[in-house]
């Protein structure tokens, strides 16, 4: 994962390696922090990175995901911002530090951003309960 060789494959199974989250989260967080969201079409792996970090569930990832939301909004990368918001939602109260960035988005007109901001309806997040068995 560190060398970029087949990193996209590693992202697809990283959340199945929760016992290794202590090693994976810093690496994935670094990759996410290095992503260039100023491009018109940011790397497609950004959405995969934030969702994988959310599924791993390690609160150490919250700061980089919060920064990703802020940067994505600043560059009008709405799809990326929505993916990052969904990942933050999976952390529950562990993502309380995100409130300063998230609250202003509650009035947005963009439906993609409003969906992850809606209060939970009592149903569990299907991504959190996804099976790692093939």
Coordinates of N, CA and C in Angstrom, one line a residue:
X1 N 0.8 -1.2 0.0 CA 0.0 0.0 0.0 C 0.9 1.3 0.0
X2 N 2.0 1.2 0.6 CA 2.9 2.3 0.7 C 3.5 2.7 -0.7
X3 N 3.7 1.7 -1.5 CA 4.4 2.0 -2.8 C 3.5 2.3 -3.9
X4 N 2.2 2.3 -3.8 CA 1.2 2.6 -4.8 C 1.0 1.4 -5.7
X5 N 1.8 0.3 -5.6 CA 1.5 -0.8 -6.4 C 0.3 -1.5 -6.0
X6 N -0.7 -1.6 -6.8 CA -2.0 -2.2 -6.5 C -2.7 -1.7 -5.3
X7 N -2.4 -0.4 -5.0 CA -3.1 0.2 -3.8 C -4.6 0.1 -3.9
X8 N -5.1 0.3 -5.1 CA -6.6 0.2 -5.2 C -7.1 -1.1 -4.8
X9 N -6.4 -2.2 -5.0 CA -6.8 -3.5 -4.6 C -6.8 -3.6 -3.0
X10 N -5.8 -3.1 -2.5 CA -5.7 -3.1 -1.0 C -6.8 -2.3 -0.3
X11 N -7.2 -1.2 -1.0 CA -8.3 -0.5 -0.4 C -9.6 -1.3 -0.4
X12 N -9.8 -2.1 -1.3 CA -11.1 -2.9 -1.4 C -11.2 -3.9 -0.3
X13 N -10.1 -4.3 0.3 CA -10.2 -5.3 1.4 C -9.7 -4.8 2.7
X14 N -9.2 -3.5 2.8 CA -8.6 -3.0 4.0 C -9.6 -3.0 5.2
X15 N -10.9 -2.8 4.9 CA -11.8 -2.8 6.1 C -12.1 -4.2 6.6
X16 N -11.6 -5.2 5.9 CA -11.7 -6.6 6.4 C -10.6 -6.9 7.3
X17 N -9.7 -6.0 7.4 CA -8.5 -6.2 8.3 C -8.5 -5.3 9.5
X18 N -9.7 -5.2 10.2 CA -9.8 -4.3 11.3 C -8.8 -4.6 12.4
X19 N -8.3 -5.8 12.6 CA -7.3 -5.9 13.7 C -6.0 -5.2 13.3
X20 N -5.8 -4.9 12.0 CA -4.6 -4.2 11.6 C -4.9 -2.7 11.4
X21 N -6.0 -2.2 11.9 CA -6.4 -0.8 11.7 C -5.3 0.2 12.2
X22 N -4.6 -0.2 13.3 CA -3.6 0.6 13.9 C -2.5 0.9 12.9
X23 N -2.2 0.0 12.0 CA -1.2 0.1 10.9 C -1.8 0.8 9.7
X24 N -3.0 0.4 9.4 CA -3.7 0.9 8.1 C -4.1 2.3 8.2
X25 N -4.7 2.7 9.3 CA -5.3 4.0 9.4 C -4.3 5.1 9.1
X26 N -3.1 5.1 9.7 CA -2.1 6.1 9.4 C -1.7 6.2 7.9
X27 N -1.6 5.0 7.3 CA -1.2 5.0 5.9 C -2.3 5.5 5.0
X28 N -3.6 5.1 5.3 CA -4.7 5.5 4.5 C -4.9 7.0 4.7
X29 N -4.8 7.5 6.0 CA -4.9 8.9 6.3 C -3.9 9.8 5.5
X30 N -2.7 9.3 5.5 CA -1.6 10.0 4.8 C -2.0 10.1 3.3
X31 N -2.5 9.0 2.7 CA -2.9 9.0 1.3 C -4.0 10.0 1.0
X32 N -5.0 10.0 2.0 CA -6.1 10.9 1.8 C -5.6 12.4 2.0
X33 N -4.8 12.7 2.9 CA -4.3 14.0 3.1 C -3.5 14.5 1.9
X34 N -2.9 13.6 1.2 CA -2.1 13.9 0.0 C -2.9 14.1 -1.3
X35 N -4.1 13.7 -1.2 CA -5.0 13.8 -2.4 C -5.2 15.2 -2.8
X36 N -5.1 15.5 -4.1 CA -5.3 16.9 -4.6 C -6.8 17.1 -5.0
X37 N -7.5 17.7 -4.2 CA -8.9 18.0 -4.4 C -9.2 19.2 -5.2
X38 N -8.1 19.9 -5.6 CA -8.3 21.1 -6.4 C -8.5 20.9 -7.9
X39 N -8.2 19.6 -8.3 CA -8.4 19.2 -9.7 C -9.9 19.2 -10.0
X40 N -10.3 19.4 -11.2 CA -11.7 19.3 -11.6 C -12.2 17.9 -11.3
X41 N -11.4 16.9 -11.6 CA -11.7 15.5 -11.4 C -10.7 14.9 -10.4
X42 N -11.0 15.0 -9.1 CA -10.0 14.4 -8.2 C -9.9 12.9 -8.3
X43 N -8.8 12.4 -7.8 CA -8.6 10.9 -7.9 C -9.8 10.2 -7.4
X44 N -10.1 9.1 -8.2 CA -11.3 8.3 -7.8 C -11.1 7.6 -6.5
X45 N -9.9 7.4 -6.1 CA -9.6 6.7 -4.9 C -10.0 7.5 -3.6
X46 N -10.2 8.8 -3.7 CA -10.6 9.6 -2.5 C -11.8 9.1 -1.9
X47 N -12.8 8.8 -2.7 CA -14.1 8.3 -2.1 C -13.9 6.9 -1.5
X48 N -13.1 6.1 -2.1 CA -12.8 4.8 -1.5 C -12.0 4.9 -0.2
X49 N -11.0 5.8 -0.2 CA -10.2 6.1 1.0 C -11.1 6.5 2.2
X50 N -12.0 7.5 2.0 CA -12.8 7.9 3.1 C -13.8 6.9 3.6
X51 N -14.4 6.1 2.6 CA -15.3 5.1 3.0 C -14.6 3.9 3.8
X52 N -13.4 3.6 3.3 CA -12.6 2.6 4.0 C -12.2 3.0 5.4
X53 N -11.8 4.3 5.5 CA -11.5 4.8 6.9 C -12.7 4.7 7.8
X54 N -13.9 5.1 7.2 CA -15.1 5.0 8.0 C -15.4 3.6 8.4
X55 N -15.3 2.6 7.6 CA -15.6 1.3 7.9 C -14.6 0.7 8.9
X56 N -13.3 1.1 8.8 CA -12.3 0.7 9.8 C -12.7 1.2 11.2
X57 N -13.3 2.3 11.3 CA -13.9 2.8 12.5 C -12.9 3.3 13.6
X58 N -11.7 3.6 13.2 CA -10.7 4.1 14.1 C -10.8 5.6 14.2
X59 N -11.2 6.2 15.3 CA -11.4 7.6 15.5 C -10.1 8.5 15.1
X60 N -9.0 7.8 15.0 CA -7.8 8.6 14.6 C -7.9 9.1 13.2
X61 N -8.8 8.6 12.4 CA -9.0 9.0 11.0 C -9.9 10.3 11.0
X62 N -10.6 10.6 12.0 CA -11.6 11.7 12.0 C -11.0 13.0 11.5
X63 N -9.9 13.4 12.1 CA -9.3 14.7 11.6 C -9.1 14.8 10.1
X64 N -8.5 13.8 9.5 CA -8.2 13.9 8.1 C -9.5 13.8 7.3
X65 N -10.5 13.1 7.8 CA -11.8 13.1 7.0 C -12.5 14.5 7.2
X66 N -12.4 15.1 8.3 CA -13.0 16.5 8.5 C -12.3 17.4 7.6
X67 N -10.9 17.3 7.5 CA -10.2 18.2 6.5 C -10.6 17.9 5.1
X68 N -10.9 16.7 4.8 CA -11.3 16.3 3.4 C -12.6 17.0 3.1
X69 N -13.6 17.0 4.1 CA -14.9 17.6 3.9 C -14.7 19.1 3.6
X70 N -13.9 19.8 4.4 CA -13.6 21.2 4.3 C -13.0 21.5 2.9
X71 N -12.0 20.8 2.6 CA -11.3 21.0 1.3 C -12.2 20.7 0.1
X72 N -13.0 19.6 0.2 CA -13.9 19.3 -0.9 C -14.9 20.4 -1.1
X73 N -15.5 20.9 0.0 CA -16.5 22.0 -0.1 C -15.8 23.2 -0.7
X74 N -14.6 23.5 -0.3 CA -13.9 24.7 -0.8 C -13.7 24.6 -2.3
X75 N -13.4 23.4 -2.8 CA -13.2 23.2 -4.2 C -14.4 22.8 -5.0
X76 N -15.6 22.8 -4.3 CA -16.9 22.4 -4.9 C -16.8 21.0 -5.4
X77 N -16.2 20.1 -4.7 CA -16.2 18.7 -5.0 C -17.2 18.0 -4.2
X78 N -18.5 18.2 -4.6 CA -19.6 17.8 -3.8 C -19.7 16.3 -3.6
X79 N -19.4 15.5 -4.6 CA -19.4 14.0 -4.4 C -18.4 13.6 -3.4
X80 N -17.2 14.1 -3.4 CA -16.2 13.8 -2.4 C -16.6 14.3 -1.1
X81 N -17.2 15.5 -1.0 CA -17.7 16.0 0.3 C -18.7 15.0 0.9
X82 N -19.7 14.6 0.0 CA -20.7 13.7 0.5 C -20.1 12.4 1.0
X83 N -19.2 11.8 0.3 CA -18.5 10.6 0.7 C -17.9 10.7 2.1
X84 N -17.2 11.9 2.2 CA -16.5 12.1 3.5 C -17.5 12.3 4.6
X85 N -18.6 13.0 4.4 CA -19.7 13.1 5.4 C -20.3 11.8 5.8
X86 N -20.5 10.9 4.8 CA -21.0 9.6 5.2 C -20.0 8.8 6.0
X87 N -18.7 8.9 5.7 CA -17.7 8.3 6.6 C -17.7 8.9 8.0
X88 N -17.8 10.2 8.1 CA -17.9 10.8 9.4 C -19.1 10.3 10.2
X89 N -20.2 10.2 9.5 CA -21.4 9.7 10.2 C -21.3 8.4 10.9
X90 N -20.4 7.5 10.3 CA -20.2 6.2 10.8 C -19.5 6.2 12.2
X91 N -18.8 7.3 12.5 CA -18.1 7.4 13.7 C -19.0 7.9 14.9
X92 N -20.2 8.4 14.6 CA -21.1 8.8 15.7 C -20.4 9.9 16.5
X93 N -20.5 9.8 17.8 CA -20.0 10.9 18.7 C -18.5 11.0 18.7
X94 N -17.8 10.0 18.1 CA -16.3 10.2 18.0 C -16.0 11.2 17.0
X95 N -17.0 11.6 16.2 CA -16.7 12.7 15.1 C -17.2 14.0 15.6
X96 N -17.4 14.2 16.9 CA -17.9 15.5 17.4 C -17.0 16.7 16.9
X97 N -15.8 16.5 16.7 CA -14.9 17.5 16.3 C -15.2 18.0 14.9
X98 N -16.0 17.3 14.2 CA -16.4 17.7 12.8 C -17.6 18.7 12.8
X99 N -18.2 18.9 13.9 CA -19.4 19.8 14.0 C -19.2 21.2 13.4
X100 N -18.0 21.8 13.7 CA -17.7 23.1 13.2 C -17.8 23.2 11.7
X101 N -17.3 22.1 11.0 CA -17.2 22.1 9.6 C -18.6 21.6 9.0
X102 N -19.3 20.7 9.7 CA -20.5 20.1 9.2 C -21.7 21.0 9.3
X103 N -21.8 21.7 10.4 CA -23.1 22.5 10.7 C -23.4 23.5 9.6
X104 N -22.5 24.2 9.0 CA -22.8 25.1 7.9 C -23.4 24.4 6.7
X105 N -23.1 23.1 6.5 CA -23.6 22.4 5.4 C -25.0 22.0 5.5
X106 N -25.6 22.1 6.7 CA -27.0 21.7 6.9 C -28.0 22.5 6.0
X107 N -27.6 23.7 5.6 CA -28.5 24.5 4.8 C -28.2 24.4 3.3
X108 N -27.4 23.5 2.9 CA -27.0 23.4 1.5 C -28.2 23.0 0.7
X109 N -28.1 23.4 -0.6 CA -29.1 23.1 -1.5 C -28.8 21.7 -2.2
X110 N -27.6 21.3 -2.1 CA -27.1 20.1 -2.8 C -27.6 18.9 -2.0
X111 N -28.4 18.1 -2.7 CA -29.0 16.9 -2.1 C -28.0 15.9 -1.7
X112 N -26.9 15.8 -2.4 CA -25.9 14.8 -2.0 C -25.3 15.1 -0.7
X113 N -25.2 16.4 -0.3 CA -24.6 16.7 1.0 C -25.7 16.6 2.1
X114 N -26.9 16.9 1.8 CA -28.0 16.8 2.8 C -28.2 15.4 3.3
X115 N -28.1 14.4 2.4 CA -28.4 13.0 2.7 C -27.5 12.5 3.9
X116 N -26.2 12.7 3.9 CA -25.4 12.2 5.0 C -25.6 13.0 6.3
X117 N -26.2 14.2 6.1 CA -26.4 15.1 7.3 C -27.7 14.8 8.0
X118 N -28.6 14.0 7.4 CA -29.9 13.7 8.0 C -29.7 12.8 9.2
X119 N -30.5 13.0 10.3 CA -30.4 12.1 11.5 C -30.7 10.7 11.1
X120 N -30.1 9.8 11.8 CA -30.3 8.4 11.6 C -31.7 8.0 11.8
X121 N -32.3 7.1 11.0 CA -33.7 6.7 11.2 C -33.8 5.4 12.0
X122 N -32.8 5.0 12.7 CA -32.8 3.8 13.5 C -32.3 2.6 12.8
X123 N -32.0 2.7 11.5 CA -31.4 1.6 10.8 C -29.9 1.7 10.8
X124 N -29.3 0.5 10.9 CA -27.8 0.6 11.0 C -27.3 0.9 9.6
X125 N -26.1 1.4 9.6 CA -25.4 1.7 8.3 C -25.0 0.4 7.7
X126 N -25.5 0.1 6.5 CA -25.1 -1.2 5.9 C -23.6 -1.4 5.6
X127 N -22.9 -0.3 5.5 CA -21.5 -0.4 5.2 C -20.7 -0.8 6.5
X128 N -21.3 -0.6 7.7 CA -20.7 -0.9 8.9 C -20.8 -2.4 9.2
X129 N -21.9 -3.0 8.6 CA -22.2 -4.4 8.9 C -21.8 -5.3 7.7
X130 N -21.1 -4.8 6.8 CA -20.8 -5.5 5.6 C -19.9 -6.7 5.9
X131 N -20.2 -7.8 5.3 CA -19.4 -9.0 5.6 C -18.1 -9.0 4.8
X132 N -17.0 -9.5 5.4 CA -15.8 -9.6 4.7 C -15.6 -11.0 4.0
X133 N -16.6 -11.8 4.2 CA -16.6 -13.1 3.6 C -17.0 -13.0 2.1
X134 N -16.4 -13.8 1.3 CA -16.7 -13.8 -0.1 C -17.7 -14.8 -0.5

